[in-house]
Short mmCIF file of C-alpha atoms in Angstrom, two decimals:
data_model
loop_
_atom_site.label_atom_id
_atom_site.label_comp_id
_atom_site.label_asym_id
_atom_site.label_seq_id
_atom_site.Cartn_x
_atom_site.Cartn_y
_atom_site.Cartn_z
CA MET A 1 87.89 134.32 83.48
CA ALA A 2 87.08 131.36 85.93
CA GLN A 3 87.19 129.25 82.55
CA SER A 4 90.69 130.36 81.98
CA LYS A 5 91.48 129.55 85.67
CA ARG A 6 89.70 126.01 84.98
CA GLY A 7 92.11 125.33 81.72
CA SER A 8 95.17 126.70 83.55
CA THR A 9 94.52 124.04 86.36
CA TYR A 10 93.72 120.91 83.97
CA SER A 11 97.42 122.07 82.30
CA LYS A 12 98.75 121.95 85.88
CA ASN A 13 97.51 118.40 86.32
CA ALA A 14 98.12 116.98 82.98
CA VAL A 15 101.68 115.46 83.85
CA LEU A 16 99.85 113.71 86.55
CA GLU A 17 97.53 112.30 84.10
CA ILE A 18 99.87 111.68 81.41
CA PHE A 19 101.99 109.75 83.85
CA GLY A 20 98.99 107.79 85.00
CA LEU A 21 97.91 106.97 81.34
CA LEU A 22 101.34 105.85 80.59
CA TRP A 23 101.38 103.94 83.77
CA GLU A 24 98.32 101.60 83.07
CA GLU A 25 98.05 101.44 79.20
CA THR A 26 101.64 101.21 77.76
CA ASP A 27 104.77 98.54 78.07
CA TYR A 28 107.95 98.65 76.05
CA GLN A 29 106.18 97.16 72.96
CA HIS A 30 103.50 99.28 73.05
CA GLY A 31 103.36 103.17 73.14
CA LEU A 32 100.96 106.22 72.79
CA THR A 33 101.80 108.92 70.29
CA ILE A 34 100.91 112.19 71.42
CA PRO A 35 97.77 112.57 69.81
CA GLN A 36 96.75 109.50 70.71
CA ILE A 37 97.47 110.37 74.46
CA ARG A 38 95.21 113.56 73.92
CA GLU A 39 92.17 111.27 72.80
CA ARG A 40 92.72 109.11 75.86
CA LEU A 41 92.83 111.84 78.02
CA ILE A 42 89.51 113.13 76.66
CA GLU A 43 87.90 109.67 76.90
CA ARG A 44 88.82 109.07 80.29
CA HIS A 45 87.23 112.32 81.21
CA GLU A 46 84.13 111.62 79.81
CA GLU A 47 83.83 108.15 81.45
CA ALA A 48 84.29 109.80 84.56
CA GLY A 49 81.30 112.19 83.70
CA ASP A 50 83.35 115.45 83.35
CA PRO A 51 82.05 116.93 80.22
CA ASP A 52 83.85 120.36 81.32
CA TYR A 53 87.22 119.09 80.55
CA GLN A 54 89.62 120.85 78.85
CA ALA A 55 92.17 118.49 77.18
CA PRO A 56 95.92 120.16 77.10
CA SER A 57 97.11 121.01 73.87
CA GLU A 58 99.75 118.46 72.16
CA ARG A 59 102.56 121.07 72.67
CA THR A 60 101.74 121.06 76.62
CA ILE A 61 101.58 117.00 76.21
CA ARG A 62 104.81 117.12 74.49
CA GLU A 63 106.32 119.57 76.98
CA GLN A 64 105.16 117.35 80.11
CA LEU A 65 106.66 114.11 77.96
CA ASN A 66 110.17 115.79 77.87
CA TRP A 67 109.83 116.56 81.61
CA LEU A 68 108.88 113.06 82.36
CA SER A 69 111.49 111.35 80.29
CA ASP A 70 114.41 113.49 81.93
CA SER A 71 116.02 110.67 83.92
CA ALA A 72 116.04 113.70 87.09
CA ASN A 73 112.34 113.44 87.07
CA THR A 74 111.80 109.88 87.38
CA ILE A 75 108.74 108.91 89.51
CA LEU A 76 109.14 105.53 91.70
CA ASN A 77 112.06 104.64 89.30
CA ARG A 78 109.95 104.03 85.78
CA PRO A 79 111.62 105.74 82.96
CA ILE A 80 109.40 106.97 80.47
CA ARG A 81 110.76 106.30 76.69
CA LYS A 82 109.60 105.67 73.37
CA VAL A 83 108.76 102.84 71.74
CA SER A 84 112.32 101.46 70.05
CA ARG A 85 111.42 99.75 66.63
CA ILE A 86 115.13 98.55 66.31
CA GLU A 87 114.63 96.60 69.77
CA CYS A 88 111.41 95.19 69.01
CA GLU A 89 112.51 93.94 65.61
CA ARG A 90 115.88 92.62 67.41
CA GLU A 91 113.59 90.57 69.70
CA GLY A 92 111.35 89.61 66.85
CA ILE A 93 108.06 91.38 67.79
CA THR A 94 106.09 92.44 64.84
CA ASP A 95 102.90 93.72 66.36
CA PHE A 96 104.61 96.75 68.26
CA THR A 97 103.09 100.21 68.26
CA PRO A 98 105.00 103.39 68.24
CA GLY A 99 105.00 105.99 70.77
CA TRP A 100 105.52 106.97 74.23
CA TYR A 101 105.71 104.07 77.19
CA MET A 102 106.52 103.77 80.82
CA SER A 103 108.70 100.93 81.88
CA ALA A 104 106.95 98.76 84.21
CA TYR A 105 107.69 98.23 88.06
CA LEU A 106 107.49 94.90 87.91
CA ASN A 107 107.71 92.18 84.94
CA THR A 108 105.39 89.93 84.68
CA ALA A 109 107.94 87.26 86.44
CA GLU A 110 107.80 89.06 89.55
CA MET A 111 104.69 89.83 89.49
CA ARG A 112 103.78 86.03 89.31
CA LEU A 113 106.34 85.33 92.33
CA LEU A 114 104.90 87.68 94.80
CA ALA A 115 101.57 86.74 93.89
CA ASP A 116 102.24 83.13 93.85
CA SER A 117 103.95 83.87 97.63
CA LEU A 118 100.28 84.94 99.07
CA MET A 119 98.94 81.66 98.01
CA ILE A 120 101.02 79.81 101.03
CA SER A 121 99.99 82.63 103.73
CA ARG A 122 97.51 81.74 106.09
CA ILE A 123 94.97 84.79 105.25
CA ASN A 124 91.78 84.40 103.80
CA GLU A 125 90.75 84.69 99.84
CA ASP A 126 89.37 87.98 99.91
CA THR A 127 92.62 89.29 101.43
CA ILE A 128 94.80 87.16 98.97
CA GLU A 129 92.67 88.65 96.06
CA ASP A 130 92.96 92.34 97.19
CA LEU A 131 96.64 92.22 97.70
CA GLY A 132 97.04 90.04 94.28
CA GLU A 133 95.21 93.50 92.66
CA LYS A 134 97.45 95.91 94.34
CA ILE A 135 100.53 93.99 93.18
CA MET A 136 99.03 94.28 89.62
CA ARG A 137 98.40 97.93 89.95
CA ILE A 138 101.75 98.82 91.30
CA SER A 139 103.33 96.66 88.51
CA GLY A 140 101.72 99.23 85.81
CA GLY A 141 101.61 97.73 82.32
CA ARG A 142 98.78 97.60 79.67
CA ASN A 143 98.83 93.88 80.75
CA ALA A 144 98.58 94.14 84.37
CA LEU A 145 94.94 95.27 85.08
CA PRO A 146 93.28 92.53 83.64
CA ARG A 147 95.46 89.99 84.86
CA ARG A 148 93.35 87.90 87.61
CA PHE A 149 94.70 85.03 89.87
CA ASP A 150 93.64 81.22 88.88
CA ASN A 151 91.27 79.49 90.56
CA PHE A 152 92.77 78.59 93.98
CA ASP A 153 91.60 77.68 97.86
CA ALA A 154 93.02 79.90 100.25
CA ILE A 155 94.27 77.90 103.01
CA THR A 156 91.29 76.68 105.58
CA HIS A 157 92.57 77.30 108.76
CA TYR A 158 94.05 80.63 108.55
CA ASN A 159 94.92 82.88 111.24
CA PRO A 160 93.19 86.27 110.99
CA ASP A 161 95.71 88.21 113.06
CA PHE A 162 98.39 87.42 110.13
CA LEU A 163 98.43 91.01 108.87
CA HIS A 164 98.48 92.21 112.20
CA THR A 165 101.31 90.46 113.19
CA VAL A 166 103.61 90.98 110.23
CA GLY A 167 102.79 94.80 110.69
CA GLY A 168 103.53 95.02 114.00
CA LEU A 169 106.75 92.89 113.95
CA ASP A 170 107.78 94.91 111.11
CA ARG A 171 107.28 98.37 113.13
CA ALA A 172 108.96 96.66 116.27
CA ILE A 173 112.25 95.64 114.27
CA GLU A 174 112.68 99.05 112.86
CA GLN A 175 112.44 100.88 115.73
CA GLY A 176 114.29 98.10 117.80
CA TRP A 177 110.92 97.69 120.37
CA CYS A 178 109.86 94.77 122.20
CA VAL A 179 106.76 92.67 121.15
CA ASP A 180 104.38 90.44 123.20
CA PHE A 181 101.72 87.90 121.93
CA GLU A 182 100.00 84.79 122.46
CA TYR A 183 101.68 81.46 120.49
CA CYS A 184 99.30 78.84 119.88
CA GLU A 185 98.64 75.44 118.43
CA TYR A 186 96.05 73.71 116.54
CA ASP A 187 93.37 71.84 118.25
CA GLU A 188 91.47 68.46 116.78
CA ASP A 189 88.95 70.91 114.99
CA GLY A 190 91.89 72.96 113.37
CA ASN A 191 91.35 75.93 115.53
CA LEU A 192 94.27 78.09 117.32
CA LYS A 193 94.59 77.92 120.67
CA PRO A 194 96.96 79.88 122.93
CA ARG A 195 99.61 77.57 125.25
CA GLN A 196 98.35 78.02 128.48
CA TYR A 197 100.34 77.49 132.03
CA ASN A 198 99.12 74.65 134.26
CA ASP A 199 96.59 76.70 136.05
CA GLY A 200 94.88 77.41 132.59
CA THR A 201 96.26 81.09 132.42
CA VAL A 202 97.35 81.94 128.91
CA LYS A 203 100.90 82.21 128.47
CA TYR A 204 102.44 85.30 127.00
CA TYR A 205 105.91 85.80 125.49
CA VAL A 206 107.80 89.02 125.27
CA LEU A 207 110.34 88.66 122.52
CA ASP A 208 113.26 91.16 120.99
CA PRO A 209 111.95 90.66 117.45
CA TYR A 210 115.16 90.58 114.91
CA ARG A 211 114.29 89.44 111.21
CA THR A 212 111.19 87.65 109.65
CA MET A 213 111.80 84.88 106.90
CA PHE A 214 109.89 82.63 104.81
CA LYS A 215 111.28 79.30 104.51
CA HIS A 216 109.62 76.37 103.15
CA GLY A 217 106.55 77.80 102.92
CA LYS A 218 106.56 79.25 106.59
CA TYR A 219 106.61 82.39 107.84
CA TYR A 220 109.30 82.79 110.79
CA ILE A 221 110.50 85.24 113.24
CA LEU A 222 113.76 85.03 114.55
CA GLY A 223 114.52 86.79 118.30
CA HIS A 224 115.29 86.32 121.69
CA VAL A 225 112.70 85.67 124.53
CA ARG A 226 113.27 87.88 127.39
CA GLY A 227 114.56 86.32 130.34
CA SER A 228 116.26 83.67 128.70
CA ASN A 229 120.01 83.47 127.11
CA GLU A 230 119.01 81.83 124.06
CA LEU A 231 117.37 82.97 120.54
CA ALA A 232 114.18 81.67 119.61
CA VAL A 233 112.61 81.14 116.21
CA PHE A 234 108.25 81.39 116.15
CA THR A 235 105.97 80.43 113.17
CA VAL A 236 104.01 83.76 112.66
CA ASP A 237 100.97 82.35 111.17
CA ARG A 238 100.39 81.03 115.07
CA ILE A 239 101.50 84.37 116.96
CA ARG A 240 97.70 85.89 117.99
CA ASN A 241 97.13 89.32 119.78
CA LEU A 242 100.79 90.49 119.08
CA GLN A 243 101.28 93.91 121.09
CA VAL A 244 104.28 96.46 120.22
CA LEU A 245 105.79 97.27 123.22
CA GLU A 246 106.38 101.13 122.19
CA ASN A 247 109.62 102.61 123.46
CA VAL A 248 110.29 99.47 125.39
CA LYS A 249 113.89 98.71 124.11
CA VAL A 250 115.15 95.47 123.24
CA GLU A 251 116.99 93.54 125.93
CA ILE A 252 119.78 92.03 123.91
CA PRO A 253 120.19 93.84 120.36
CA LEU A 254 121.09 91.79 117.52
CA GLU A 255 124.60 93.02 117.41
CA GLN A 256 125.47 91.01 121.03
CA TRP A 257 124.53 87.75 119.27
CA GLN A 258 127.76 85.91 117.75
CA GLY A 259 127.60 84.00 114.32
CA ASP A 260 127.04 80.75 116.07
CA GLY A 261 123.69 81.74 117.67
CA THR A 262 125.42 81.91 121.26
CA LEU A 263 126.00 85.37 123.07
CA ARG A 264 129.09 87.33 123.28
CA PRO A 265 130.90 86.73 126.49
CA ALA A 266 130.92 89.88 128.72
CA SER A 267 134.46 90.27 128.68
CA ASP A 268 134.51 90.62 124.95
CA LEU A 269 132.50 93.62 124.86
CA THR A 270 135.10 96.28 125.04
CA ASP A 271 134.65 99.95 124.17
CA GLU A 272 135.80 98.80 120.52
CA ALA A 273 133.54 96.08 120.32
CA ARG A 274 130.28 98.19 121.87
CA ALA A 275 131.50 101.06 118.86
CA GLN A 276 131.37 98.27 116.35
CA MET A 277 127.89 96.73 117.76
CA GLU A 278 126.60 100.75 117.49
CA THR A 279 128.10 101.06 113.68
CA LEU A 280 126.44 97.87 112.84
CA LYS A 281 122.98 99.09 113.96
CA ARG A 282 123.41 102.37 112.67
CA LYS A 283 124.34 100.75 109.19
CA HIS A 284 121.53 98.14 109.56
CA LYS A 285 118.78 101.11 110.35
CA GLN A 286 120.07 102.59 106.84
CA GLY A 287 119.74 99.53 105.15
CA ILE A 288 123.33 99.20 103.97
CA PRO A 289 124.77 96.15 104.09
CA ALA A 290 127.54 95.64 106.43
CA ASN A 291 130.15 93.46 107.08
CA ARG A 292 129.27 91.22 110.46
CA GLY A 293 132.49 89.64 111.29
CA ASN A 294 131.44 87.31 114.11
CA ALA A 295 128.25 88.81 114.84
CA LEU A 296 124.86 86.86 114.04
CA ASP A 297 123.77 86.70 110.66
CA PRO A 298 120.02 85.92 110.63
CA ILE A 299 119.62 85.02 107.18
CA LYS A 300 122.49 82.92 107.11
CA TYR A 301 121.08 81.05 110.94
CA MET A 302 117.92 80.51 109.31
CA ARG A 303 119.38 78.96 105.88
CA GLU A 304 121.67 76.59 107.96
CA ARG A 305 118.66 74.88 109.52
CA PRO A 306 116.39 72.50 107.40
CA TYR A 307 113.85 72.83 109.79
CA MET A 308 113.69 75.71 111.51
CA ILE A 309 114.94 75.28 115.51
CA ALA A 310 116.77 77.90 117.29
CA LYS A 311 119.68 75.57 118.42
CA GLU A 312 123.53 75.78 117.52
CA ALA A 313 124.53 74.24 114.45
CA VAL A 314 127.11 71.70 114.17
CA SER A 315 129.07 70.33 111.46
CA ILE A 316 127.53 67.02 109.85
CA THR A 317 129.69 64.48 107.46
CA MET A 318 127.55 62.26 105.39
CA VAL A 319 127.97 60.04 102.44
CA LEU A 320 125.13 60.62 99.65
CA ARG A 321 124.02 58.89 96.62
CA GLU A 322 124.04 61.18 93.80
CA ARG A 323 120.27 60.75 93.39
CA MET A 324 120.81 62.84 96.62
CA ILE A 325 122.62 65.70 95.19
CA THR A 326 119.23 67.43 94.08
CA SER A 327 117.63 67.35 97.40
CA LEU A 328 120.97 68.24 99.79
CA TYR A 329 120.83 71.78 97.69
CA GLU A 330 117.04 72.16 97.65
CA TRP A 331 117.22 71.91 101.20
CA PHE A 332 121.07 73.44 102.35
CA ASP A 333 122.27 76.58 101.25
CA GLU A 334 125.99 75.98 101.64
CA PRO A 335 127.02 72.41 101.25
CA HIS A 336 130.58 71.60 100.85
CA ILE A 337 131.14 68.46 98.78
CA ILE A 338 134.61 66.96 99.57
CA ASP A 339 134.90 64.11 97.52
CA ILE A 340 133.40 62.05 94.52
CA ARG A 341 134.17 58.23 94.34
CA ASN A 342 132.02 55.75 92.30
CA GLY A 343 128.57 57.46 92.71
CA ASN A 344 129.01 58.37 96.36
CA TYR A 345 129.48 62.22 97.65
CA LEU A 346 131.33 62.99 101.04
CA VAL A 347 129.29 66.00 102.15
CA GLN A 348 129.29 68.28 104.87
CA VAL A 349 126.54 70.57 106.04
CA MET A 350 126.11 72.68 108.93
CA SER A 351 123.19 72.15 110.78
CA PRO A 352 121.57 71.21 114.82
CA GLU A 353 121.18 67.77 115.47
CA ASP A 354 117.20 67.60 115.53
CA PRO A 355 116.61 69.01 112.31
CA MET A 356 119.16 66.75 110.74
CA LEU A 357 117.62 63.61 112.34
CA TRP A 358 114.65 64.56 110.78
CA TRP A 359 115.76 65.36 107.30
CA VAL A 360 117.75 61.79 107.18
CA MET A 361 114.81 60.00 108.44
CA GLN A 362 112.58 62.06 105.84
CA TYR A 363 114.94 60.05 103.18
CA SER A 364 115.41 56.75 105.25
CA ASN A 365 113.90 54.69 102.56
CA SER A 366 116.16 56.00 99.88
CA ASN A 367 118.99 53.76 101.21
CA ALA A 368 120.83 56.85 99.95
CA VAL A 369 122.09 58.61 103.08
CA TYR A 370 124.69 57.70 105.66
CA VAL A 371 125.99 59.86 108.51
CA ILE A 372 129.41 59.50 109.30
CA GLU A 373 129.59 62.32 112.18
CA PRO A 374 128.94 63.63 114.84
CA GLN A 375 128.97 60.47 116.77
CA SER A 376 125.87 61.51 118.76
CA LEU A 377 123.93 62.03 115.47
CA ARG A 378 124.60 58.21 114.79
CA GLY A 379 123.29 57.27 118.24
CA ARG A 380 120.18 58.97 118.08
CA LEU A 381 119.27 57.57 114.48
CA ARG A 382 120.67 53.79 115.67
CA GLU A 383 118.03 54.47 118.86
CA LEU A 384 115.38 55.92 116.74
CA GLY A 385 115.74 52.75 114.30
CA ARG A 386 115.70 50.44 116.98
CA SER A 387 112.55 52.17 118.76
CA LEU A 388 110.93 52.03 115.41
CA ALA A 389 111.27 48.34 114.84
CA GLU A 390 110.25 47.35 118.21
CA ASP A 391 106.72 49.47 117.77
CA TYR A 392 106.02 47.80 114.41
CA ASP A 393 107.65 44.59 115.16
CA SER A 394 104.36 43.74 117.34
CA GLU A 395 102.20 43.98 114.64
#
């Protein structure tokens, strides 16, 4: 009787074991037949030291496969199908094997993109390798597990709080809570030291966090420092000792900021406007894209800035040589090319003046960027040029 009960248990577990087997050992070119699936299940239990294992019958396996292949029973959005000879031959694949397979959750390019993004994070090598292996396992497919990272060196000066900080920010953003933290600078030895007041006490920041985002190899958090009337951007790598202030709601909701990063005037907060803000907040929590109108779009706000700085973006008009067009699109999300004459491009972009000053200076030796407006930026470039000339003329 006990033996029958055990056999019944194994039969019930068959669907999970078949799912796991297909997850790890198949792809759209390489399937497993029903006899092969049964054989592999037996081999797995022998390797695990389970000599009393009773494999499901081929009939049971067929029934479980039919159940798993039903779109209504898809697990983790990974359909189970049979390898198509026609599709493989159409793609010129000759080494395909017939049978059942599970669609990969991530393809090879997607896996590599996620894995490579870890390399720019300030975390140690063990953590990078551990997270990379998890990405491969989640992806599934017969070629996922053997994949390993190429030889690499983690960033030397990393922040051990990084993953804790990312997790805390994510939780706070989801719940609409505040956070507080130390913000650090690097000292001469490459160690992070928290900012301090004049009396030597550590300075803490209390932030309404809105959105995190990678940009040019750095991870940023956009938010509002409580007590101020301005947006702020912090580099997540330099945040330490972050605490989520549970149940302390943000002082200024994201929806109260206008598209240009300024606060909506109090007179604008009519009952209708407040209702629209509540709708935006609800859709944000539900993950539903919303037409934000004149409300702040954090992604657009961050993309307008070639270097991350929380100042108002203004219209910049400039002339570029043709060889600068690639750099233009690498740094600006939505540049507007107004006119093209004799290899010169009249261009408009949106950016705060400080990042634009740095960007122009970055390409100053190319003699391929000329700012037309605003006059204030032209004046700052002229003064900077004069100052540099004086500094280096003395040598």
